[in-house]
Coordinates of C-alpha atoms in Angstrom, one line a residue:
Chain A
X28 CA 43.6 -32.3 -1.7
X29 CA 42.1 -30.1 0.9
X30 CA 38.5 -30.7 2.1
X31 CA 36.4 -27.6 1.6
X32 CA 35.4 -26.4 5.1
X33 CA 31.7 -26.4 5.8
X34 CA 30.4 -22.8 6.0
X35 CA 29.4 -21.5 9.4
X36 CA 27.3 -18.6 8.0
X37 CA 23.7 -19.6 7.1
X38 CA 23.2 -21.0 3.6
X39 CA 20.0 -21.2 1.7
X40 CA 18.6 -23.3 -1.1
X41 CA 16.9 -21.6 -4.0
X42 CA 14.8 -22.7 -7.0
X43 CA 13.7 -20.7 -10.0
X44 CA 11.1 -22.9 -11.6
X45 CA 10.3 -21.9 -15.2
X46 CA 8.3 -23.4 -17.9
X47 CA 11.4 -24.7 -19.8
X48 CA 14.1 -25.0 -17.1
X49 CA 14.6 -25.0 -13.3
X50 CA 17.6 -23.2 -11.9
X51 CA 18.7 -24.5 -8.5
X52 CA 21.3 -22.9 -6.3
X53 CA 22.9 -23.2 -2.9
X54 CA 23.9 -19.8 -1.8
X55 CA 24.9 -17.7 1.1
X56 CA 22.3 -15.4 2.6
X57 CA 24.2 -12.5 1.0
X58 CA 23.5 -14.0 -2.4
X59 CA 26.8 -15.6 -3.2
X60 CA 26.0 -18.7 -5.2
X61 CA 28.2 -21.7 -4.1
X62 CA 26.6 -24.3 -6.4
X63 CA 24.2 -24.1 -9.2
X64 CA 22.4 -26.5 -11.6
X65 CA 20.1 -26.3 -14.6
X66 CA 17.4 -28.9 -14.8
X67 CA 15.0 -29.2 -17.8
X68 CA 11.3 -28.8 -16.8
X69 CA 10.1 -32.2 -17.8
X70 CA 7.8 -33.9 -15.3
X71 CA 8.0 -33.9 -11.5
X72 CA 9.1 -37.6 -11.8
X73 CA 12.4 -36.5 -13.5
X74 CA 12.7 -33.0 -12.1
X75 CA 12.2 -33.6 -8.4
X76 CA 14.8 -36.4 -8.1
X77 CA 17.3 -34.2 -9.9
X78 CA 16.6 -31.4 -7.5
X79 CA 17.0 -33.7 -4.5
X80 CA 20.3 -35.0 -5.9
X81 CA 21.6 -31.5 -6.5
X82 CA 20.8 -30.2 -3.1
X83 CA 22.0 -33.4 -1.4
X84 CA 25.4 -33.1 -3.0
X85 CA 25.7 -29.4 -2.7
X86 CA 24.9 -29.4 1.0
X87 CA 27.3 -32.2 1.6
X88 CA 30.0 -30.1 0.1
X89 CA 29.1 -26.6 1.4
X90 CA 26.9 -27.1 4.4
X91 CA 23.2 -27.5 5.2
X92 CA 20.6 -25.0 3.9
X93 CA 18.8 -23.2 6.7
X94 CA 15.8 -22.5 4.4
X95 CA 14.6 -23.0 0.9
X96 CA 13.0 -20.4 -1.4
X97 CA 11.1 -21.2 -4.6
X98 CA 10.0 -18.8 -7.3
X99 CA 7.8 -20.8 -9.6
X100 CA 5.6 -20.8 -12.7
X101 CA 2.0 -21.5 -11.9
X102 CA -0.8 -21.4 -11.1
X103 CA 0.5 -22.4 -7.7
X104 CA -0.8 -22.0 -4.2
X105 CA 1.4 -19.4 -2.5
X106 CA -0.7 -18.9 0.7
X107 CA 1.4 -20.1 3.6
X108 CA -1.8 -20.6 5.6
X109 CA -3.2 -23.0 3.0
X110 CA -2.8 -26.8 3.4
X111 CA -1.9 -26.9 -0.3
X112 CA 0.9 -24.3 0.1
X113 CA 3.5 -24.9 -2.6
X114 CA 1.2 -27.1 -4.8
X115 CA 0.6 -26.5 -8.5
X116 CA -3.1 -26.0 -9.0
X117 CA -4.7 -25.7 -12.4
X118 CA -1.6 -25.6 -14.5
X119 CA -2.1 -26.9 -18.0
X120 CA 1.5 -28.2 -18.0
X121 CA 1.3 -32.0 -18.3
X122 CA 2.1 -33.8 -15.1
X123 CA 2.5 -30.8 -12.8
X124 CA -1.0 -30.4 -11.5
X125 CA -0.9 -31.5 -7.8
X126 CA 2.9 -31.6 -7.6
X127 CA 4.2 -29.9 -4.5
X128 CA 7.6 -28.5 -3.8
X129 CA 7.4 -29.7 -0.3
X130 CA 7.5 -33.3 -1.7
X131 CA 11.1 -32.8 -2.8
X132 CA 12.4 -30.3 -0.2
X133 CA 10.7 -31.3 3.1
X134 CA 13.3 -34.1 3.7
X135 CA 16.0 -31.5 4.1
X136 CA 14.3 -30.3 7.3
X137 CA 14.4 -26.6 6.7
X138 CA 11.6 -24.0 6.2
X139 CA 10.3 -23.7 2.6
X140 CA 8.9 -20.4 1.1
X141 CA 7.1 -20.6 -2.3
X142 CA 6.1 -17.7 -4.4
X143 CA 5.3 -17.0 -8.0
X144 CA 8.0 -16.4 -10.6
X145 CA 7.0 -12.8 -11.1
X146 CA 6.8 -12.1 -7.3
X147 CA 10.3 -13.8 -7.1
X148 CA 11.6 -11.6 -9.9
X149 CA 10.2 -8.5 -8.2
X150 CA 11.8 -9.5 -4.9
X151 CA 15.1 -10.1 -6.7
X152 CA 15.0 -6.7 -8.3
X153 CA 14.1 -5.2 -5.0
X154 CA 17.0 -6.9 -3.3
X155 CA 19.8 -6.4 -5.8
X156 CA 18.4 -4.8 -9.0
X157 CA 16.4 -1.8 -10.2
X158 CA 14.6 -1.6 -6.8
X159 CA 17.8 -0.4 -5.2
X160 CA 18.8 3.3 -4.9
X161 CA 22.2 4.7 -5.5
X162 CA 22.7 4.9 -1.7
X163 CA 22.0 1.2 -1.4
X164 CA 18.5 1.6 0.1
X165 CA 15.5 -0.3 -1.2
X166 CA 12.3 0.9 -2.7
X167 CA 9.6 0.5 -0.1
X168 CA 6.9 -0.4 -2.7
X169 CA 8.1 -1.9 -5.9
X170 CA 6.0 -3.2 -8.8
X171 CA 7.6 -5.6 -11.4
X172 CA 5.6 -6.5 -14.5
X173 CA 6.7 -9.0 -17.1
X174 CA 5.3 -8.6 -20.6
X175 CA 6.1 -11.7 -22.5
X176 CA 4.3 -15.0 -23.4
X177 CA 2.0 -14.0 -20.5
X178 CA 1.7 -10.8 -18.4
X179 CA 2.0 -10.6 -14.7
X180 CA 2.8 -8.1 -11.9
X181 CA 4.4 -8.7 -8.6
X182 CA 4.3 -6.0 -5.9
X183 CA 6.8 -6.0 -3.1
X184 CA 6.2 -3.8 0.0
X185 CA 9.0 -3.6 2.6
X186 CA 10.6 -6.8 1.2
X187 CA 7.5 -9.0 1.1
X188 CA 5.4 -9.7 -1.9
X189 CA 1.7 -8.7 -1.6
X190 CA -1.2 -11.1 -2.3
X191 CA -4.8 -11.4 -1.5
X192 CA -6.8 -14.7 -1.9
X193 CA -4.3 -15.4 -4.7
X194 CA -1.4 -13.8 -6.5
X195 CA -2.3 -10.8 -8.7
X196 CA -3.4 -11.2 -12.3
X197 CA -2.6 -7.9 -13.9
X198 CA -2.5 -9.4 -17.4
X199 CA -6.2 -9.7 -17.4
X200 CA -7.3 -6.1 -16.6
X201 CA -9.7 -4.6 -19.1
X202 CA -8.2 -1.9 -21.3
X203 CA -9.7 1.1 -23.0
X204 CA -9.7 -0.2 -26.6
X205 CA -11.0 1.8 -29.5
X206 CA -12.1 -0.8 -32.0
X207 CA -12.4 1.9 -34.7
X208 CA -8.7 2.7 -34.7
X209 CA -7.5 -0.8 -33.5
X210 CA -9.8 -3.5 -34.8
X211 CA -7.7 -6.4 -33.5
X212 CA -10.1 -8.4 -31.3
X213 CA -7.4 -9.7 -28.9
X214 CA -6.5 -13.3 -28.3
X215 CA -7.2 -14.0 -24.7
X216 CA -9.4 -17.1 -24.5
X217 CA -11.2 -15.6 -21.5
X218 CA -11.5 -11.9 -22.3
X219 CA -10.5 -11.3 -25.9
X220 CA -9.0 -7.8 -25.6
X221 CA -7.8 -7.7 -22.0
X222 CA -4.2 -6.4 -21.6
X223 CA -2.7 -9.9 -22.2
X224 CA -5.0 -10.4 -25.2
X225 CA -3.7 -7.2 -26.8
X226 CA -0.1 -7.0 -25.8
X227 CA 1.4 -10.4 -24.9
X228 CA 4.1 -11.8 -27.3
X229 CA 1.6 -14.2 -28.9
X230 CA -1.0 -11.5 -29.3
X231 CA 1.5 -9.3 -31.1
X232 CA 2.6 -12.3 -33.3
X233 CA -1.1 -12.9 -34.1
X234 CA -1.8 -9.3 -34.9
X235 CA 1.3 -8.5 -37.1
X236 CA 2.9 -11.9 -37.8
X237 CA 6.1 -10.7 -36.2
X238 CA 7.5 -9.7 -32.9
X239 CA 7.5 -6.1 -31.6
X240 CA 11.2 -5.7 -31.9
X241 CA 10.8 -6.5 -35.6
X242 CA 8.4 -3.5 -35.7
X243 CA 10.7 -1.0 -34.0
X244 CA 10.7 1.2 -37.1
X245 CA 7.0 1.6 -36.9
X246 CA 6.3 4.2 -34.2
X247 CA 2.5 3.6 -34.4
X248 CA 3.0 -0.1 -33.5
X249 CA 5.2 0.8 -30.6
X250 CA 2.8 3.5 -29.4
X251 CA -0.3 1.3 -29.7
X252 CA 1.3 -1.4 -27.5
X253 CA 2.9 1.2 -25.3
X254 CA -0.5 2.8 -24.7
X255 CA -2.1 -0.5 -23.5
X256 CA 0.9 -1.0 -21.2
X257 CA 0.6 2.6 -20.0
X258 CA -3.0 1.8 -19.0
X259 CA -1.6 -0.9 -16.7
X260 CA 1.1 1.4 -15.4
X261 CA -1.5 4.1 -14.6
X262 CA -3.7 1.6 -12.8
X263 CA -0.8 0.3 -10.8
X264 CA 0.2 3.8 -9.8
X265 CA -3.3 4.7 -8.7
X266 CA -4.0 1.3 -7.0
X267 CA -0.6 0.6 -5.4
X268 CA 1.3 3.9 -5.4
X269 CA 4.7 2.2 -5.9
X270 CA 8.0 3.9 -5.5
X271 CA 9.0 2.6 -8.9
X272 CA 7.6 0.4 -11.7
X273 CA 9.8 -2.1 -13.5
X274 CA 8.7 -3.5 -16.9
X275 CA 10.5 -6.5 -18.2
X276 CA 10.0 -9.6 -20.4
X277 CA 10.5 -10.2 -24.1
X278 CA 8.1 -7.7 -25.4
X279 CA 9.7 -4.9 -23.4
X280 CA 12.9 -5.4 -25.3
X281 CA 11.4 -3.7 -28.4
X282 CA 13.4 -0.4 -28.9
X283 CA 11.4 2.7 -27.9
X284 CA 8.7 0.8 -26.0
X285 CA 9.6 1.8 -22.4
X286 CA 9.9 5.4 -23.6
X287 CA 6.5 5.2 -25.1
X288 CA 5.1 3.7 -21.9
X289 CA 6.6 6.5 -19.9
X290 CA 5.2 9.2 -22.2
X291 CA 1.7 7.7 -22.3
X292 CA 1.6 7.0 -18.5
X293 CA 2.5 10.6 -17.9
X294 CA -0.2 11.8 -20.2
X295 CA -2.8 9.6 -18.5
X296 CA -1.8 10.7 -15.0
X297 CA -2.0 14.3 -16.2
X298 CA -0.1 15.8 -13.2
X299 CA -2.6 14.4 -10.7
X300 CA 0.0 12.3 -8.7
X301 CA 2.6 14.7 -7.4
X302 CA 5.5 13.2 -5.6
X303 CA 9.3 13.6 -5.9
X304 CA 9.6 10.0 -7.1
X305 CA 7.7 10.8 -10.2
X306 CA 10.5 12.6 -12.0
X307 CA 9.8 15.0 -15.0
X308 CA 10.0 12.3 -17.7
X309 CA 9.3 9.3 -15.4
X310 CA 12.8 8.1 -16.4
X311 CA 13.7 6.9 -12.9
X312 CA 10.1 6.0 -12.1
X313 CA 9.3 3.6 -15.0
X314 CA 12.4 1.4 -15.7
X315 CA 13.6 -1.8 -17.2
X316 CA 15.0 -4.6 -15.0
X317 CA 18.5 -4.3 -13.5
X318 CA 19.3 -8.0 -13.1
X319 CA 18.3 -9.5 -16.5
X320 CA 18.2 -13.3 -16.2
X321 CA 19.4 -13.4 -12.6
X322 CA 16.2 -11.8 -11.1
X323 CA 14.4 -15.1 -10.6
X324 CA 17.1 -17.0 -8.7
X325 CA 18.1 -13.8 -6.7
X326 CA 14.4 -13.6 -5.7
X327 CA 14.3 -17.3 -4.7
X328 CA 17.4 -16.7 -2.5
X329 CA 15.6 -13.6 -1.0
X330 CA 12.5 -15.7 -0.3
X331 CA 14.5 -18.2 1.6
X332 CA 16.2 -15.5 3.6
X333 CA 12.8 -14.2 4.8
X334 CA 12.7 -17.2 7.2
X335 CA 16.2 -16.5 8.7
X336 CA 16.5 -14.6 11.9
X337 CA 17.4 -10.9 11.1
Chain B
X12 CA -23.4 11.3 43.9
X13 CA -20.9 8.6 43.1
X14 CA -17.6 9.5 41.3
X15 CA -17.3 7.4 38.1
X16 CA -14.3 5.2 38.7
X17 CA -11.4 5.6 36.2
X18 CA -11.2 2.6 33.9
X19 CA -8.4 0.2 34.3
X20 CA -8.8 -1.3 30.8
X21 CA -6.9 0.7 28.0
X22 CA -8.9 3.6 26.5
X23 CA -8.4 5.2 23.1
X24 CA -9.2 8.5 21.6
X25 CA -10.6 8.6 18.1
X26 CA -11.4 11.3 15.5
X27 CA -13.3 11.0 12.3
X28 CA -12.4 14.2 10.5
X29 CA -14.9 14.9 7.6
X30 CA -15.4 17.9 5.4
X31 CA -18.3 19.2 7.3
X32 CA -17.9 17.7 10.8
X33 CA -15.5 16.0 13.2
X34 CA -16.7 13.2 15.4
X35 CA -14.5 12.7 18.4
X36 CA -14.8 9.8 20.8
X37 CA -13.2 8.4 23.9
X38 CA -13.7 4.6 23.8
X39 CA -12.6 1.3 25.1
X40 CA -10.3 -0.8 23.0
X41 CA -13.3 -3.0 22.3
X42 CA -15.1 -0.1 20.7
X43 CA -17.5 0.9 23.5
X44 CA -17.8 4.7 23.2
X45 CA -17.7 6.4 26.6
X46 CA -17.9 10.0 25.4
X47 CA -18.6 11.5 22.1
X48 CA -18.7 15.0 20.5
X49 CA -19.6 16.5 17.2
X50 CA -17.5 19.5 16.1
X51 CA -18.2 21.5 12.9
X52 CA -15.2 21.5 10.5
X53 CA -14.5 25.2 10.4
X54 CA -10.8 26.1 10.7
X55 CA -8.1 24.5 12.8
X56 CA -8.2 27.6 15.0
X57 CA -11.8 26.7 16.1
X58 CA -11.7 23.0 15.7
X59 CA -8.5 22.0 17.4
X60 CA -9.2 23.8 20.7
X61 CA -12.7 22.2 20.8
X62 CA -11.0 18.8 20.3
X63 CA -8.5 19.5 23.0
X64 CA -11.3 20.5 25.4
X65 CA -13.4 17.4 24.6
X66 CA -10.5 15.0 25.1
X67 CA -9.3 16.9 28.2
X68 CA -12.7 16.6 29.9
X69 CA -13.5 13.1 28.7
X70 CA -10.1 11.7 30.0
X71 CA -10.6 13.5 33.3
X72 CA -13.9 11.7 33.6
X73 CA -13.1 8.2 32.2
X74 CA -9.3 7.9 32.3
X75 CA -6.4 8.6 30.1
X76 CA -6.2 7.5 26.4
X77 CA -3.4 5.1 25.6
X78 CA -3.4 6.0 21.9
X79 CA -5.2 8.3 19.4
X80 CA -6.5 7.2 16.0
X81 CA -7.5 9.7 13.3
X82 CA -9.4 8.9 10.1
X83 CA -9.4 12.2 8.1
X84 CA -10.3 13.9 4.9
X85 CA -7.2 14.9 2.9
X86 CA -5.0 15.0 1.1
X87 CA -3.0 14.3 4.3
X88 CA 0.4 12.7 4.9
X89 CA -0.3 9.2 6.3
X90 CA 3.3 7.9 6.2
X91 CA 4.5 7.2 9.7
X92 CA 8.1 7.5 8.5
X93 CA 7.5 11.1 7.2
X94 CA 8.4 14.1 9.3
X95 CA 5.1 15.6 8.1
X96 CA 3.0 12.6 9.3
X97 CA -0.5 13.7 10.1
X98 CA -0.2 17.0 8.2
X99 CA -2.8 18.2 5.7
X100 CA -0.9 18.8 2.4
X101 CA -2.5 20.3 -0.7
X102 CA -6.1 20.4 0.6
X103 CA -8.2 23.2 -1.0
X104 CA -10.1 23.5 2.3
X105 CA -9.4 27.1 3.5
X106 CA -7.1 27.2 6.5
X107 CA -6.3 23.4 6.7
X108 CA -3.2 23.2 4.6
X109 CA -0.3 22.6 7.0
X110 CA -2.5 21.9 10.0
X111 CA -1.3 18.8 11.8
X112 CA -3.2 16.5 14.2
X113 CA -0.2 16.2 16.3
X114 CA -0.5 19.9 17.2
X115 CA -3.7 19.2 19.1
X116 CA -3.1 15.6 20.3
X117 CA 0.6 15.5 21.2
X118 CA 0.1 17.2 24.6
X119 CA -1.8 14.1 25.8
X120 CA 1.4 12.1 25.6
X121 CA 0.1 9.0 23.7
X122 CA 0.9 7.5 20.3
X123 CA -1.1 9.0 17.4
X124 CA -2.1 7.1 14.2
X125 CA -3.4 9.0 11.2
X126 CA -5.0 7.5 8.1
X127 CA -7.4 8.7 5.4
X128 CA -11.1 8.6 5.9
X129 CA -11.6 5.8 3.3
X130 CA -8.9 3.7 4.9
X131 CA -10.5 4.3 8.3
X132 CA -13.9 3.3 7.0
X133 CA -12.3 0.2 5.5
X134 CA -10.7 -0.7 8.8
X135 CA -14.0 0.0 10.6
X136 CA -15.8 -2.4 8.3
X137 CA -13.0 -4.9 8.7
X138 CA -13.3 -4.7 12.4
X139 CA -17.0 -4.7 13.0
X140 CA -18.9 -4.5 9.7
X141 CA -19.1 -6.2 6.3
X142 CA -15.5 -7.4 6.6
X143 CA -16.6 -9.8 9.3
X144 CA -17.7 -13.4 8.7
X145 CA -20.6 -15.1 10.4
X146 CA -18.2 -17.0 12.6
X147 CA -16.7 -13.7 13.7
X148 CA -13.5 -14.0 11.7
X149 CA -12.2 -11.1 9.6
X150 CA -11.5 -10.9 5.8
X151 CA -7.8 -11.1 5.3
X152 CA -7.8 -8.6 2.4
X153 CA -10.8 -6.2 2.3
X154 CA -11.3 -3.4 -0.3
X155 CA -13.7 -0.5 0.6
X156 CA -14.7 2.0 -2.0
X157 CA -16.8 5.1 -1.5
X158 CA -18.6 6.5 -4.5
X159 CA -19.9 9.9 -3.5
X160 CA -18.7 13.5 -4.0
X161 CA -15.4 11.9 -4.7
X162 CA -14.3 8.3 -5.1
X163 CA -11.6 6.5 -3.1
X164 CA -10.6 3.0 -2.1
X165 CA -9.0 1.7 1.0
X166 CA -7.5 -1.8 1.1
X167 CA -6.9 -3.5 4.5
X168 CA -4.7 -6.5 4.7
X169 CA -4.5 -8.4 8.0
X170 CA -5.9 -5.4 9.8
X171 CA -3.6 -2.8 8.4
X172 CA -4.4 -0.4 5.5
X173 CA -2.1 -0.6 2.5
X174 CA -0.3 2.3 1.0
X175 CA 2.7 3.1 -1.2
X176 CA 4.3 6.5 -1.6
X177 CA 0.8 7.8 -0.8
X178 CA -2.7 6.6 -0.2
X179 CA -4.4 5.0 -3.2
X180 CA -6.4 7.1 -5.7
X181 CA -8.8 4.7 -7.3
X182 CA -11.1 7.5 -8.4
X183 CA -8.8 8.5 -11.1
X184 CA -8.3 5.3 -12.9
X185 CA -9.0 5.5 -16.7
X186 CA -12.1 3.6 -17.8
X187 CA -13.1 2.1 -21.1
X188 CA -15.5 4.8 -22.3
X189 CA -17.4 4.4 -25.6
X190 CA -18.0 8.0 -26.6
X191 CA -20.4 6.9 -29.4
X192 CA -22.9 5.4 -26.9
X193 CA -22.0 7.7 -24.0
X194 CA -20.9 11.2 -25.2
X195 CA -20.7 12.7 -21.7
X196 CA -17.1 14.0 -21.6
X197 CA -16.7 13.6 -17.8
X198 CA -16.1 16.4 -15.3
X199 CA -12.7 15.6 -13.7
X200 CA -10.6 18.7 -14.0
X201 CA -7.5 16.5 -14.4
X202 CA -8.7 13.6 -16.6
X203 CA -12.1 14.4 -17.9
X204 CA -13.5 10.9 -18.1
X205 CA -11.7 9.0 -15.4
X206 CA -13.9 7.0 -13.1
X207 CA -14.6 10.0 -10.8
X208 CA -15.2 12.2 -13.9
X209 CA -17.9 9.7 -15.0
X210 CA -19.5 8.4 -11.9
X211 CA -19.1 10.7 -8.9
X212 CA -22.2 12.4 -7.5
X213 CA -21.3 15.7 -9.1
X214 CA -20.6 14.0 -12.4
X215 CA -24.0 12.3 -12.3
X216 CA -25.7 15.6 -11.5
X217 CA -23.9 17.3 -14.3
X218 CA -24.8 14.6 -16.8
X219 CA -28.5 14.2 -15.9
X220 CA -29.4 17.1 -13.7
X221 CA -30.4 14.8 -11.0
X222 CA -29.0 12.2 -8.6
X223 CA -28.8 8.5 -9.5
X224 CA -31.4 7.4 -7.0
X225 CA -33.8 9.8 -8.8
X226 CA -33.0 7.7 -12.0
X227 CA -33.7 4.3 -10.4
X228 CA -36.5 3.7 -12.9
X229 CA -34.1 4.0 -15.8
X230 CA -32.1 0.7 -16.0
X231 CA -29.8 2.1 -18.7
X232 CA -28.6 4.9 -16.4
X233 CA -28.0 2.4 -13.6
X234 CA -26.2 0.0 -15.9
X235 CA -24.1 2.8 -17.5
X236 CA -22.8 3.9 -14.0
X237 CA -22.7 0.3 -12.8
X238 CA -20.4 -0.6 -15.7
X239 CA -17.9 2.0 -14.9
X240 CA -17.9 1.0 -11.3
X241 CA -17.5 -2.6 -12.4
X242 CA -14.4 -1.6 -14.2
X243 CA -12.9 -0.5 -10.9
X244 CA -14.2 -3.6 -9.2
X245 CA -12.6 -5.8 -11.8
X246 CA -9.3 -3.9 -11.6
X247 CA -9.3 -4.2 -7.8
X248 CA -9.9 -7.9 -8.0
X249 CA -7.0 -8.5 -10.5
X250 CA -4.6 -6.1 -8.7
X251 CA -5.4 -6.8 -5.1
X252 CA -7.4 -10.1 -5.0
X253 CA -9.5 -9.1 -2.0
X254 CA -11.5 -11.5 0.0
X255 CA -14.4 -9.1 -0.4
X256 CA -15.2 -5.7 -2.0
X257 CA -17.5 -3.2 -0.2
X258 CA -19.0 -0.3 -2.2
X259 CA -20.5 2.6 -0.2
X260 CA -21.1 6.3 -0.5
X261 CA -24.1 8.3 -1.6
X262 CA -24.2 7.2 -5.2
X263 CA -24.3 3.5 -4.2
X264 CA -27.6 4.1 -2.5
X265 CA -29.3 4.1 -5.9
X266 CA -31.7 1.1 -6.1
X267 CA -30.3 -1.6 -8.4
X268 CA -26.8 -0.3 -8.6
X269 CA -24.9 -2.8 -6.5
X270 CA -26.7 -5.6 -8.4
X271 CA -25.6 -4.0 -11.7
X272 CA -22.0 -3.8 -10.4
X273 CA -22.1 -7.5 -9.5
X274 CA -23.5 -8.5 -12.8
X275 CA -21.0 -6.5 -14.9
X276 CA -18.0 -7.4 -12.8
X277 CA -18.8 -11.1 -13.2
X278 CA -19.1 -10.5 -17.0
X279 CA -15.7 -8.8 -17.1
X280 CA -14.0 -11.4 -15.1
X281 CA -15.5 -14.1 -17.3
X282 CA -14.8 -17.0 -15.0
X283 CA -11.0 -16.3 -15.0
X284 CA -10.7 -15.9 -11.2
X285 CA -11.9 -19.1 -9.6
X286 CA -12.0 -19.1 -5.8
X287 CA -14.7 -20.1 -3.3
X288 CA -15.0 -16.5 -2.2
X289 CA -16.3 -15.5 -5.6
X290 CA -19.8 -17.0 -5.2
X291 CA -22.1 -17.6 -8.1
X292 CA -23.7 -14.2 -8.3
X293 CA -21.0 -12.3 -6.3
X294 CA -23.6 -11.5 -3.7
X295 CA -21.3 -12.2 -0.8
X296 CA -18.3 -11.0 -2.7
X297 CA -19.4 -7.5 -3.7
X298 CA -21.5 -5.9 -0.9
X299 CA -22.7 -2.6 0.6
X300 CA -21.3 -1.4 4.0
X301 CA -22.4 -3.0 7.2
X302 CA -21.8 -0.1 9.6
X303 CA -23.4 2.9 7.8
X304 CA -22.4 6.1 9.4
X305 CA -20.4 4.4 12.2
X306 CA -17.6 3.0 9.9
X307 CA -15.4 6.1 10.2
X308 CA -15.3 6.4 14.0
X309 CA -15.0 2.6 14.4
X310 CA -12.0 2.7 12.1
X311 CA -10.5 5.6 14.0
X312 CA -10.8 3.5 17.2
X313 CA -9.2 0.5 15.4
X314 CA -6.3 2.7 14.2
X315 CA -5.6 3.7 17.8
X316 CA -5.8 0.1 18.9
X317 CA -3.0 -0.8 16.5
X318 CA -0.5 0.8 18.8
X319 CA -1.7 -1.1 21.9
X320 CA 0.1 -4.3 23.0
X321 CA -1.8 -7.3 21.7

């Protein structure tokens, strides 16, 4: 039996931390996954030792990781200048508040980059998915929005996710909402009829007792939800001017929805933003994800690579 | 008579290009203005030679500029990677379409940085105005909005203005607008009742036949306009998470307006964004400008300084 030679090219460790499962990977900087594990998201007491064991064994087999990237559920502190960088803050998930990725990864002695799941997915799409052009180049400014159980947007500019005092919270922007034609009050515990209160998966379930893809034969349902999402798309265009907008997540799988978002975004912009990137029907401007389930771990790999010498 | 010695510290040239006048300055990198001129905004044929003459004479007296910064009305190409960088694009101002700042400045043989007027004002406030803290430090992410003849927002992150495929266009975001309580249809030629169509100076004049400061004794007028501006403030918070938001421009001079914007922004956020920077009444979070009329030229100086070795 031949011993697998240790790699001389830089390797990175990556974690996609979701609400139900963690995906951990040891990969090359080019994104080739050498080892991979799926760990249920129970508590840090079970999850962190399993991560440590995976990375310990994988590095022994393939070589040491030069950096770690984490794309995680939250809320989590993603400010590298903060003493609590990488720490779960006010998450309602039992046991996770105060847990810190550095607790499990610091012993490996490599830099650690932590970002949100949606920023990670945006970065993954930027690196290898719908943020790439046919000629292999990358969008300079890419916005990725997930419309699912919750709603969030990541914006990547020149390969780095943007943030301010915290990550963005696009799900909670107020929407024009005509109560006469749409009396549903919304289900956001903070705002009622903010975007998330009107268009998240649970809001749609509460409104109609079914998911949006079960309503695909009802154009008025698709257009109602599409209109609210188009309000976000329009706001993102005017306040970030992305090269492209990606909309993913469970709700976006409803047939006809992305087409409705394109049509209603175009109507709202009304020809004001003129740029070759905004094609006639917005078909290349507003798109669905290119990577599917791989966006998160791809983004975590890309996060780790940000610390490597170029 | 003693000859003024040529400065050994780096100097910069700066232009604040407005719709009615240009301010040109030769200054130290610390912002001390050594020479200054006011040139009416007529056509490039009159304006550019006057700029060239001013900078020629000022540099002869004080020393050569190591860089030039321009904060200009637009629309103008502000993408340094574009071949048309620094060129007026679709401006309706007679004679200016196609004019390029490099045409007048390139002969001085120094780097040229061109940005929009509102980005320049944001950068000026970041450098020396309301974007500074008491301890002299700067906001990491600062949003500056002007509400006047038009509406625009600049966002500075770590001393650089953000952009995507173009500068931002916050004036045209759609607003929740209850036509039953506010039947004014808006006056934006593109969107009708976008933010600018509802709250710009000309929109207010069209609605009430007077300016908002003449309506200061009518709290309902102040709160109506304040509510629309609060929609922008809320969207900026959720999509940029600034350390602070500055609101300036002629309309914001109406007594009681900034207080109304604070109150209504707080109501819209409804406690969702928790961060020490969002103080109880948002009094240090949503503010008016610190520099007044000097923000533009200060920002132009800061733009030029971006090219100097740190």
